[in-house]
Tab-separated table of C-alpha atoms in Angstrom:
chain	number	residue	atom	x	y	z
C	641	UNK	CA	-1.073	-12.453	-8.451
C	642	UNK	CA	-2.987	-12.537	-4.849
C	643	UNK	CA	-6.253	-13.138	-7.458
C	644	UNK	CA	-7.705	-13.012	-10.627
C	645	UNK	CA	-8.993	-9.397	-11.921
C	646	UNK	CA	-12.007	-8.243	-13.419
C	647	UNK	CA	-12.152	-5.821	-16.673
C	648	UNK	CA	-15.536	-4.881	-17.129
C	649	UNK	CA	-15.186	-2.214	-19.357
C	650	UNK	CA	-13.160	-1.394	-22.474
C	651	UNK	CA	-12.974	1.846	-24.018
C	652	UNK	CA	-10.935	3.490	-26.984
C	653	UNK	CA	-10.575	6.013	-29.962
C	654	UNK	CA	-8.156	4.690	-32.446
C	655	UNK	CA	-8.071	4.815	-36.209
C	656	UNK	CA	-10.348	1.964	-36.085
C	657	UNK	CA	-13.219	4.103	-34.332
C	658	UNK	CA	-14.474	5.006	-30.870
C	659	UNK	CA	-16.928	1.488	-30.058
C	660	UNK	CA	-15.873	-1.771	-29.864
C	661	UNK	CA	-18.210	-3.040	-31.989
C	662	UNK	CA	-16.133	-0.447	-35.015
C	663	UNK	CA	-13.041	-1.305	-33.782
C	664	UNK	CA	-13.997	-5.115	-34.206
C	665	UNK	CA	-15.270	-4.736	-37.723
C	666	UNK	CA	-12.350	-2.953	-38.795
C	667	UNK	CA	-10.111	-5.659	-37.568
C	668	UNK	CA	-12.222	-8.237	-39.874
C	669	UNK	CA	-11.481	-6.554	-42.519
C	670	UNK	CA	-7.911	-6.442	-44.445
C	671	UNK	CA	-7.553	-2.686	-44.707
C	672	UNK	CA	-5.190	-0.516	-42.660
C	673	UNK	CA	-5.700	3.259	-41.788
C	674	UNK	CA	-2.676	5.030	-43.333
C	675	UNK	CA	-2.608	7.756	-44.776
C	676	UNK	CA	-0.098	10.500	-46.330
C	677	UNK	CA	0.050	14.270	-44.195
C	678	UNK	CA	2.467	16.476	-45.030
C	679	UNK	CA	4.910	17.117	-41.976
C	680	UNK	CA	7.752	19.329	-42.054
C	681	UNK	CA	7.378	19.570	-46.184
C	682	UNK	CA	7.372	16.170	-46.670
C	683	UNK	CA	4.820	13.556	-47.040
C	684	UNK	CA	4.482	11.125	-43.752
C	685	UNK	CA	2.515	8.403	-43.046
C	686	UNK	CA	0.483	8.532	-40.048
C	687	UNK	CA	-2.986	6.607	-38.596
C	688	UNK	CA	-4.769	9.740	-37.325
C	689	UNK	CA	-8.079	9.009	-35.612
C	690	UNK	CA	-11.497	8.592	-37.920
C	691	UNK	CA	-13.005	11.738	-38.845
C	692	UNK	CA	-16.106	11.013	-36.842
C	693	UNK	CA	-13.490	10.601	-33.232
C	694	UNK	CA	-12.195	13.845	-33.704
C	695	UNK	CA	-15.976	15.468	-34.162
C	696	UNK	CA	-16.480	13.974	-30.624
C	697	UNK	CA	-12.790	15.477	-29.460
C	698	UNK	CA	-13.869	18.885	-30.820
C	699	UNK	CA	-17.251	19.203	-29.785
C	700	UNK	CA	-15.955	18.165	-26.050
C	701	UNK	CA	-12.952	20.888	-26.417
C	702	UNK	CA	-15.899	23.673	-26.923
C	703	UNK	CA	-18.544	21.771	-24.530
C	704	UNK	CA	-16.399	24.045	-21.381
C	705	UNK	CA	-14.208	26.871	-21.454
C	706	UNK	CA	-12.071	25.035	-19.114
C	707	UNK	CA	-11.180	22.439	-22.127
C	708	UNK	CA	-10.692	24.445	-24.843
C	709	UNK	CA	-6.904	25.038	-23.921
C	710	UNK	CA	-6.501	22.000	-23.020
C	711	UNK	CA	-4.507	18.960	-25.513
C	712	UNK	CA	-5.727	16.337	-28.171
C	713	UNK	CA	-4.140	13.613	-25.713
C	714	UNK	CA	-5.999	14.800	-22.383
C	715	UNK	CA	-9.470	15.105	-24.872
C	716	UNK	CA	-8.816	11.848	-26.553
C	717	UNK	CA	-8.534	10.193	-22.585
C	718	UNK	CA	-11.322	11.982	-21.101
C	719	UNK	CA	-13.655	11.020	-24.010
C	720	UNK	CA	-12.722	7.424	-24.120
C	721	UNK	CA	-12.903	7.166	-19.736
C	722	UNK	CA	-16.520	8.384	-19.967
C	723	UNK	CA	-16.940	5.517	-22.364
C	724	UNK	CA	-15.412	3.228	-20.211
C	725	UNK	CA	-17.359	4.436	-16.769
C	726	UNK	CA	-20.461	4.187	-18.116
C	727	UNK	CA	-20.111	0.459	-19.581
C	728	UNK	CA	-18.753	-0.324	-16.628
C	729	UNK	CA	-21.633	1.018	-14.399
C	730	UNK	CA	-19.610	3.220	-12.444
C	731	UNK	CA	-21.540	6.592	-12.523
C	732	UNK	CA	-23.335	5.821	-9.420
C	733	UNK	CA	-20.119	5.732	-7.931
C	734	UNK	CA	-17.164	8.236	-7.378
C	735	UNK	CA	-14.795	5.969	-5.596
C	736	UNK	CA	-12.238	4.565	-7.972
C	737	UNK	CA	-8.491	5.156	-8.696
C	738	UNK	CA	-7.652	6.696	-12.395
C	739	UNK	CA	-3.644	5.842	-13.655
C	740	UNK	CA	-3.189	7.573	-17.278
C	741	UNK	CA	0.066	7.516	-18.891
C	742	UNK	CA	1.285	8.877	-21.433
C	743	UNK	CA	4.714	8.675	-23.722
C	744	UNK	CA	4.668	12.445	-24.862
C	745	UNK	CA	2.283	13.775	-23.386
C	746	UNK	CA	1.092	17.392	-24.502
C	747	UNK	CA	3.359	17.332	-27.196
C	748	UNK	CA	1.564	19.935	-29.651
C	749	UNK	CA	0.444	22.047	-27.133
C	750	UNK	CA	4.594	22.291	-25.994
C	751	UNK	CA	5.651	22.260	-29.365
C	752	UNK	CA	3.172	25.916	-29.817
C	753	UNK	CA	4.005	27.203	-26.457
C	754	UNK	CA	8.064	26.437	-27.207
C	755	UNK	CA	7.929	28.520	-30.545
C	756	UNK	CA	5.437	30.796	-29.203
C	757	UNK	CA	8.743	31.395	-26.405
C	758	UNK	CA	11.471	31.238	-29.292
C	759	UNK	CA	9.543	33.985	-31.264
C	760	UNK	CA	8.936	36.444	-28.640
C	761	UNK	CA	10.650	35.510	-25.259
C	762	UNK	CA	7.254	34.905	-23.310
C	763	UNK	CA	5.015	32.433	-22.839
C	764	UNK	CA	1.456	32.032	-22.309
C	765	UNK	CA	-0.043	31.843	-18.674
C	766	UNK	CA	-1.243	28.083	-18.941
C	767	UNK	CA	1.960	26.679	-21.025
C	768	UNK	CA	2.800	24.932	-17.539
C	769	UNK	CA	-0.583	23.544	-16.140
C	770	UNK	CA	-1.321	22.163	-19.794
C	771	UNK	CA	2.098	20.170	-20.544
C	772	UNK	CA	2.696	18.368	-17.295
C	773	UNK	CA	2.474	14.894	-17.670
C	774	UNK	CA	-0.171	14.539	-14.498
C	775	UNK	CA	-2.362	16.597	-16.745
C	776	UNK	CA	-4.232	14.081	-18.269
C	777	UNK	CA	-4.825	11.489	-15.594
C	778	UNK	CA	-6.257	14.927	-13.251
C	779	UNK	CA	-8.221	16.091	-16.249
C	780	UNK	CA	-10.288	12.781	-16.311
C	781	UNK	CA	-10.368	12.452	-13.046
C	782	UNK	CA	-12.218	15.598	-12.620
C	783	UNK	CA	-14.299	15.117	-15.564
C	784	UNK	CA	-15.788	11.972	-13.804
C	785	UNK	CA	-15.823	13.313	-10.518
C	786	UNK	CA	-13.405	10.423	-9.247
C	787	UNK	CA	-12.484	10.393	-5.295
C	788	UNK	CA	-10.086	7.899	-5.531
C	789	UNK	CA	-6.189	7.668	-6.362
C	790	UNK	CA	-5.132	9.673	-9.098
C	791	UNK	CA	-1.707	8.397	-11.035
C	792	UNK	CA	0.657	9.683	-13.865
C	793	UNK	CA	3.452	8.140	-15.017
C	794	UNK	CA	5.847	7.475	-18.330
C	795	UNK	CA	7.113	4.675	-19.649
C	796	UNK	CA	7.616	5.065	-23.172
C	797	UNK	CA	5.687	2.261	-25.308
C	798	UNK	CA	5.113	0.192	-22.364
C	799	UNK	CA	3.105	2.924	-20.302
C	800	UNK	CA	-0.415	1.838	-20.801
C	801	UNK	CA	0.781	-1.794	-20.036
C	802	UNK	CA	2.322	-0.570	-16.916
C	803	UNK	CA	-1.113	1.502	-16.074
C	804	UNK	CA	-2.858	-2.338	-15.804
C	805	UNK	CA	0.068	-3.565	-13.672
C	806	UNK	CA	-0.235	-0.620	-11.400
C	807	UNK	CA	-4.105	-0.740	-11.060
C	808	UNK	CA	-3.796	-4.112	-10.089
C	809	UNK	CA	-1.424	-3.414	-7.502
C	810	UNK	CA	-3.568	-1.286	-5.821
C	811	UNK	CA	-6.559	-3.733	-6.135
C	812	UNK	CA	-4.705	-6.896	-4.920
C	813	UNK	CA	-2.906	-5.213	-1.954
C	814	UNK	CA	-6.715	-3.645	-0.583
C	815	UNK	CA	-6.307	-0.342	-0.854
C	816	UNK	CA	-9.103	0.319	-3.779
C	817	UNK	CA	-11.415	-2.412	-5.454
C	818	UNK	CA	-11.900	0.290	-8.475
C	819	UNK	CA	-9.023	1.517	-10.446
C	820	UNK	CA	-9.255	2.833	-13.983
C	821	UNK	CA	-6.086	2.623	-16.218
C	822	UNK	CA	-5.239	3.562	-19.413
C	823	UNK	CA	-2.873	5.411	-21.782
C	824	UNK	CA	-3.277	8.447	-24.876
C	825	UNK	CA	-1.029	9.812	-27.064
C	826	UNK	CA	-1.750	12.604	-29.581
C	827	UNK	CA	1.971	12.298	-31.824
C	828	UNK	CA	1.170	13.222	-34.702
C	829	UNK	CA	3.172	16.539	-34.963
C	830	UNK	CA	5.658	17.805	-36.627
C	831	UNK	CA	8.831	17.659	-33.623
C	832	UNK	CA	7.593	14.151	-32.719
C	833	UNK	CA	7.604	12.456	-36.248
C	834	UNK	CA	11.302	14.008	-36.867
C	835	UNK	CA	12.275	12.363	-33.547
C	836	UNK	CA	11.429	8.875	-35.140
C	837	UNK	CA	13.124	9.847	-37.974
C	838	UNK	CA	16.047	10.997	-36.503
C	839	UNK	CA	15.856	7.247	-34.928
C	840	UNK	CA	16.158	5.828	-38.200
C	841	UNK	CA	12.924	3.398	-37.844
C	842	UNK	CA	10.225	5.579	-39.396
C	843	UNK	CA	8.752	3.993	-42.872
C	844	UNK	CA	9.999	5.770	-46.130
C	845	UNK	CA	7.715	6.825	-48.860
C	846	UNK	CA	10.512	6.862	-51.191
C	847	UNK	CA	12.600	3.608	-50.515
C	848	UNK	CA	11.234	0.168	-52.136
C	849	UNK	CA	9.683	-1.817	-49.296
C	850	UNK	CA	9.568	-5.544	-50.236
C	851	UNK	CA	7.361	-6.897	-49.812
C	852	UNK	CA	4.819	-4.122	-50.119
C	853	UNK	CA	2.031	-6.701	-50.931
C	854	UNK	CA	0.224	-9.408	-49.304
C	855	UNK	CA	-0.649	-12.257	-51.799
C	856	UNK	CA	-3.532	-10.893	-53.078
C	857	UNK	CA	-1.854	-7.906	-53.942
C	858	UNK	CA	-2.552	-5.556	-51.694
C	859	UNK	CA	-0.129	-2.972	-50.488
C	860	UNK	CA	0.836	-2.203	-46.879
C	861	UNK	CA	3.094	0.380	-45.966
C	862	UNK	CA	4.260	-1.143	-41.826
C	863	UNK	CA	5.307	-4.201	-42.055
C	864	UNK	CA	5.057	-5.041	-38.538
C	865	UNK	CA	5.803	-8.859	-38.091
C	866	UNK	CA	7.162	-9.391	-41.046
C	867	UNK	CA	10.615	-11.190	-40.236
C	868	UNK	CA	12.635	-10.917	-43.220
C	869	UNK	CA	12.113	-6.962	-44.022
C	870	UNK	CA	15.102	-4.593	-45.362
C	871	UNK	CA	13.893	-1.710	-43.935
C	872	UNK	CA	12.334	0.171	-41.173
C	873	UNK	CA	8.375	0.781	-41.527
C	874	UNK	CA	7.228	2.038	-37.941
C	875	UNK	CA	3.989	4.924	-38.230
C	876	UNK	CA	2.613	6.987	-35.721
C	877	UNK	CA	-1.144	6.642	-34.967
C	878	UNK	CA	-2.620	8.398	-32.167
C	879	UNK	CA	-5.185	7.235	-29.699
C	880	UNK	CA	-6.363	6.560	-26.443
C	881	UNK	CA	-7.658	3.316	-24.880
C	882	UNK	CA	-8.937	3.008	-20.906
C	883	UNK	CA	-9.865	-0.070	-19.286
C	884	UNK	CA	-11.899	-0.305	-15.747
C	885	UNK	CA	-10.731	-3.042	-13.482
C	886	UNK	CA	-12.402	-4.866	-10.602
C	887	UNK	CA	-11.201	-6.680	-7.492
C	888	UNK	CA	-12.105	-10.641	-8.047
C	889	UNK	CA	-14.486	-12.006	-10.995
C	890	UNK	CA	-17.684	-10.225	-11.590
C	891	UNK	CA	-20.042	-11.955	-13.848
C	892	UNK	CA	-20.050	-9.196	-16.199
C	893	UNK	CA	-16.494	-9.250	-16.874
C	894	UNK	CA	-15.298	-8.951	-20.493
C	895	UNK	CA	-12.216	-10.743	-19.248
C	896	UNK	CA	-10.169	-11.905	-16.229
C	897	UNK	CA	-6.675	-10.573	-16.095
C	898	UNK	CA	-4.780	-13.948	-14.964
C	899	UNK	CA	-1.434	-13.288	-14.654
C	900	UNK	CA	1.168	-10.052	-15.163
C	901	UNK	CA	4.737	-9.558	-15.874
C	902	UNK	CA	7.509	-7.098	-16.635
C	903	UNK	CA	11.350	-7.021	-16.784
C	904	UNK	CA	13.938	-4.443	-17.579
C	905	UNK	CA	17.591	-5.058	-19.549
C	906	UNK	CA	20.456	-3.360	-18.855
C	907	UNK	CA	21.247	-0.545	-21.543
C	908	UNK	CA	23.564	-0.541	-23.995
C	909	UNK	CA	22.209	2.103	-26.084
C	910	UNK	CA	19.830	4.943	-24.884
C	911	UNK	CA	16.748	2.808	-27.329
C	912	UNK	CA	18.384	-0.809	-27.290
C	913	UNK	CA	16.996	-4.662	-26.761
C	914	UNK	CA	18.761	-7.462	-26.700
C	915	UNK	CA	19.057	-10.114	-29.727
C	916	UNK	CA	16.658	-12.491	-27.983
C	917	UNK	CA	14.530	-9.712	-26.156
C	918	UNK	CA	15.248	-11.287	-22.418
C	919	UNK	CA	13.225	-8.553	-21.028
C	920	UNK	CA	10.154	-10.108	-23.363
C	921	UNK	CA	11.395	-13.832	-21.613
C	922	UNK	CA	11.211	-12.496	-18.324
C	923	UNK	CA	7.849	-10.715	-18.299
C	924	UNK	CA	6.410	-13.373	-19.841
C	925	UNK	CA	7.189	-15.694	-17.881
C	926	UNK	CA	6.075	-14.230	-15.028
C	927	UNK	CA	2.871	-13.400	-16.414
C	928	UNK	CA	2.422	-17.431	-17.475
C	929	UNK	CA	3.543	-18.338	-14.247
C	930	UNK	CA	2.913	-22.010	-13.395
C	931	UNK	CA	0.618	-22.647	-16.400
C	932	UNK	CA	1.739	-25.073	-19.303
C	933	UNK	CA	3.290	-23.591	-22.249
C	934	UNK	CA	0.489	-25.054	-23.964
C	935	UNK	CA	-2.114	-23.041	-22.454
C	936	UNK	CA	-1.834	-19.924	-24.229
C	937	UNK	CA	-3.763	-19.775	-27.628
C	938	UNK	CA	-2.328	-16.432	-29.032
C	939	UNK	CA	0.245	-13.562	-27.864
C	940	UNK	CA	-0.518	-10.031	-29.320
C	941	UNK	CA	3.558	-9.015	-29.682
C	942	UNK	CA	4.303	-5.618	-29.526
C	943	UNK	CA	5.980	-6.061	-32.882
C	944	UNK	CA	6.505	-2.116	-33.569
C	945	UNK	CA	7.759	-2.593	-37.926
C	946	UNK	CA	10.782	-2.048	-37.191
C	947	UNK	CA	13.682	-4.948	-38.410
C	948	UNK	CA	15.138	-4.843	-35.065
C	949	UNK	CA	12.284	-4.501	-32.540
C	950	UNK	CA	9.987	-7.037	-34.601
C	951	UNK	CA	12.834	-9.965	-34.963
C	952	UNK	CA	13.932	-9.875	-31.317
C	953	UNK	CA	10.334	-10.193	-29.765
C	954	UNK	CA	9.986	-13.256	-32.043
C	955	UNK	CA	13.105	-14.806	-31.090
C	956	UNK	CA	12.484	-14.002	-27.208
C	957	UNK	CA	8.665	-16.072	-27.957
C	958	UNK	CA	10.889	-18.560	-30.004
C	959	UNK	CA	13.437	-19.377	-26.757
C	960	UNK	CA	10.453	-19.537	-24.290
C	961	UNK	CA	7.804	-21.704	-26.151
C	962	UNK	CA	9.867	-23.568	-28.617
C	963	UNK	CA	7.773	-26.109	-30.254
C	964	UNK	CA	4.995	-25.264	-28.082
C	965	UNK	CA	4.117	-22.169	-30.478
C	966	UNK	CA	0.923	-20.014	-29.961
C	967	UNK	CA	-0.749	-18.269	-32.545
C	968	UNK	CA	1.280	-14.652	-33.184
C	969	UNK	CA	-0.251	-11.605	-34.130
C	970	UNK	CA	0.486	-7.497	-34.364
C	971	UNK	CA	-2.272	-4.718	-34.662
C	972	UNK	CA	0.736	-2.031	-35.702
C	973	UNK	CA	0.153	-3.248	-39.940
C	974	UNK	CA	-3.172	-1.761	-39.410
C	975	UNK	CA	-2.885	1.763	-37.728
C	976	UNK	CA	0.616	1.873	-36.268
C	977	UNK	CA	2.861	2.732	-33.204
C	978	UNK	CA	0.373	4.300	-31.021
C	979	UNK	CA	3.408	4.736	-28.351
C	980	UNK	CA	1.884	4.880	-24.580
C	981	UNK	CA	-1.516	3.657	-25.700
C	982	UNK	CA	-0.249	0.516	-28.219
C	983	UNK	CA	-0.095	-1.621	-25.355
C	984	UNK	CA	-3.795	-0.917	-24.494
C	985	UNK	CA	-4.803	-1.636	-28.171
C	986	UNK	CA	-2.895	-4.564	-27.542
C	987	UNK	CA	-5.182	-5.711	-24.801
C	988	UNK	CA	-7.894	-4.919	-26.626
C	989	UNK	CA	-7.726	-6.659	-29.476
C	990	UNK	CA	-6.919	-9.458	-27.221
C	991	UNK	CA	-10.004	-9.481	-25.418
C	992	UNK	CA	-12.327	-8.783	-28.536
C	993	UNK	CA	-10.256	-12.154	-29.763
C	994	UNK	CA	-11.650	-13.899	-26.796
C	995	UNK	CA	-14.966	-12.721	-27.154
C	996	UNK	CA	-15.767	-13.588	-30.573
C	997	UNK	CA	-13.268	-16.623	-30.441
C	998	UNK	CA	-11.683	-15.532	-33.358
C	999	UNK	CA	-7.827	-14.963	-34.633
C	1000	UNK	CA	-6.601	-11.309	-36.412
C	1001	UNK	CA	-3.703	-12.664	-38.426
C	1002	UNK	CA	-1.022	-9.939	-39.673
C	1003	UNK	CA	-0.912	-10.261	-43.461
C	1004	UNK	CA	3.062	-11.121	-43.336
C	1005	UNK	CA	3.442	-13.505	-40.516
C	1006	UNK	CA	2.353	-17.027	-41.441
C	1007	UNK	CA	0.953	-19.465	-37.971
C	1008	UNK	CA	0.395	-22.973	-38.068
C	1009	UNK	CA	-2.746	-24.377	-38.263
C	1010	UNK	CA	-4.530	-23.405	-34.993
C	1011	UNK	CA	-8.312	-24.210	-34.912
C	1012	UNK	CA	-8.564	-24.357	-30.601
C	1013	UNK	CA	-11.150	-21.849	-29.060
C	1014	UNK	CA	-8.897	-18.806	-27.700
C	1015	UNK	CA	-9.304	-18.735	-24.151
C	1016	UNK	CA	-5.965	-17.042	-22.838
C	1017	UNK	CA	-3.961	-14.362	-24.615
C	1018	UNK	CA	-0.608	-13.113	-23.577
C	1019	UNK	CA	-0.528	-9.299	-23.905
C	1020	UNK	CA	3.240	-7.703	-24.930
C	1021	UNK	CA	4.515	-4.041	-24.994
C	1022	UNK	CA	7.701	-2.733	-24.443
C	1023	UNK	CA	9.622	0.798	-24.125
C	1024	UNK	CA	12.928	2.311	-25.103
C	1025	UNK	CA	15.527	0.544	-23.208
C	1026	UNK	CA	13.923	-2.831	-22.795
C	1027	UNK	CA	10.726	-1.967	-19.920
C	1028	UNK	CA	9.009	-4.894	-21.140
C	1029	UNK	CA	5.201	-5.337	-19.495
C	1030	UNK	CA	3.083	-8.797	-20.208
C	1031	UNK	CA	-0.391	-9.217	-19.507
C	1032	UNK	CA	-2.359	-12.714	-19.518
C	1033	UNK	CA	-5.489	-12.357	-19.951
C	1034	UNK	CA	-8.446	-15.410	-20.272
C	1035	UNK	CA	-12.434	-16.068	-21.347
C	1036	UNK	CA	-14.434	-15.237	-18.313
C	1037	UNK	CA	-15.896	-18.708	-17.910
């Protein structure tokens, strides 16, 4: 990187909540936020956002006409971006870039307008405006009356990751010293769940899941990180989480992004990683860059539950630190696969780590003693086909 960059703001709605200081408190505690919906007659389980989040998403949909037709994912983005702006500082200000990806997009507003089409051949008048993908990041930029750059792109699981790398593109080549990037995802419908089914990798309500239990007996239903699992357990949760990034270090940073990586694999199968993950080696790598192995306090993996996706993250860590092991951790035990926006959850639980310099464990994966202040966290997502993204991130100091 040309130099170090500046987030100053941090902004989400998850299962957890809609303020950081929520969101932290929910990770101290050893609950997760599942819960069982019924989709397509059966029951599912899914992380949907706290009752109090989607309050706030429906009194924004009826706050304008213009919103009311618009989808949970471009709501959830626009809510948490205000968030974000005004921690940040930025509403004196209308010059900043906006990148907001998402992995499916307007899904339940297509899935209506689609069987709206099946049932009687036409469709409404805004089915088009309201599903493209550059919907969301053009909704929030008019909602904060940005003048800058305004960005949409896809990238499966790894698009909110890739919304950091892109913002600091822009901010290390000159071209903006503002950019605000970020991810939501609103999948908790009926199409997109039987999609992960159809994958194979969704968790069963029906099938045994050993363990179920941590050792104090409490049950857990994803089993993200947990290495020697028999089955699948990957949930949806839905959420969006924005961050707003500077050129250089401000003094009011919440953290300095240090390094970032990606990597791609060649495809063998249309949702395939290798053994060892070498996409995961490459990316971070690159993020790390020439710093010792023994610099890095903690990785967040993006560790999705599944037996495949979980075991070849570890053993891509495993071939690039060896002995020289950080502290591991997942967030996806707690509230799930949050697709385009996991990485972004990622990155925040990584910085609130910093800040409070203290570790959020996953109940199945055991790390060795580790009592060193956490200073720099490596930041992992990944999407179908191996589009692995790594962010390092460290203690403004």
């Amino acid at each position: 990187m040309k130099e170090k960059i500046s987030i100053t703001a941090l902004a989400s709605l998850s299962p957890l909540g809609d303020t950081l200081n929520e969101t932290w408190n929910a990770y101290l505690s050893d609950n997760h936020y599942f819960s069982l919906k019924d989709y397509n007659g059966q029951q599912v389980w899914v992380a949907p956002l706290s009752q109090a989040s989607k309050l706030k998403v429906d009194e924004l949909r009826f706050s304008d006409n213009k919103y009311k037709k618009l989808d949970d994912s471009v709501l959830f983005a626009i809510l948490a971006s205000r968030k974000a702006v005004d921690q940040a500082g930025w509403k004196n200000t209308s010059i900043f870039g906006v990148n907001m990806g998402s992995s499916r997009g307007a899904t339940k507003l297509f899935e209506e307008y689609h069987q709206e089409y099946l049932e009687t051949g036409v469709t409404s008048t805004l089915s088009s405006p309201t599903t493209t993908l550059g919907n969301i990041s053009s909704w929030v930029s008019h909602d904060l009356g940005a003048t800058g750059p305004d960005i949409s792109h896809s990238i499966t699981c790894s698009t909110g990751l890739h919304s950091v790398l892109n913002g600091v593109a822009w901010l290390n080549s000159g071209m903006a010293d503002k950019f605000l990037v970020g991810a939501s995802e609103a999948p908790l419908t009926n199409f997109t769940i039987a999609q992960m089914k159809a994958l194979k990798i969704y968790a069963r309500t029906t099938a045994v899941h050993e363990p179920l239990v941590d050792e104090l007996g409490k049950e857990y239903p994803c089993q993200a990180l947990y290495l020697e699992k028999e089955t699948n357990s990957m949930i949806l949760g839905e959420a969006a989480t924005v961050a707003c990034l500077e050129t250089g270090t401000v003094n009011n940073a919440l953290a300095l992004i240090e390094g970032v990586g990606y990597a791609t694999e060649i495809l063998k199968h249309n949702t395939s990683i290798s053994a060892n993950a070498e996409c995961f080696q490459k990316s971070m790598k690159m993020a790390m860059g020439n710093l010792s192995l023994s610099d890095i306090d903690v990785i967040v993996m993006h560790a999705p539950g599944t037996i495949k996706g979980d075991l070849s993250e570890f053993n891509a860590v495993q071939q690039v630190f060896g002995s020289t092991m950080p502290l591991l951790t997942t967030n996806k035990w707690k509230f799930g696969h949050t697709f385009a926006s996991s990485g972004m959850l990622n990155l925040e639980l990584a910085i609130l780590m910093i800040q409070h310099n203290k570790f959020i464990p996953s109940p199945f994966f055991k790390n060795k003693v580790n009592n060193k202040q956490i200073k720099r966290v490596l930041v992992n997502a990944v999407g179908f086909g191996g589009n692995a993204v790594s962010i390092l991130v460290s203690k403004n100091e």
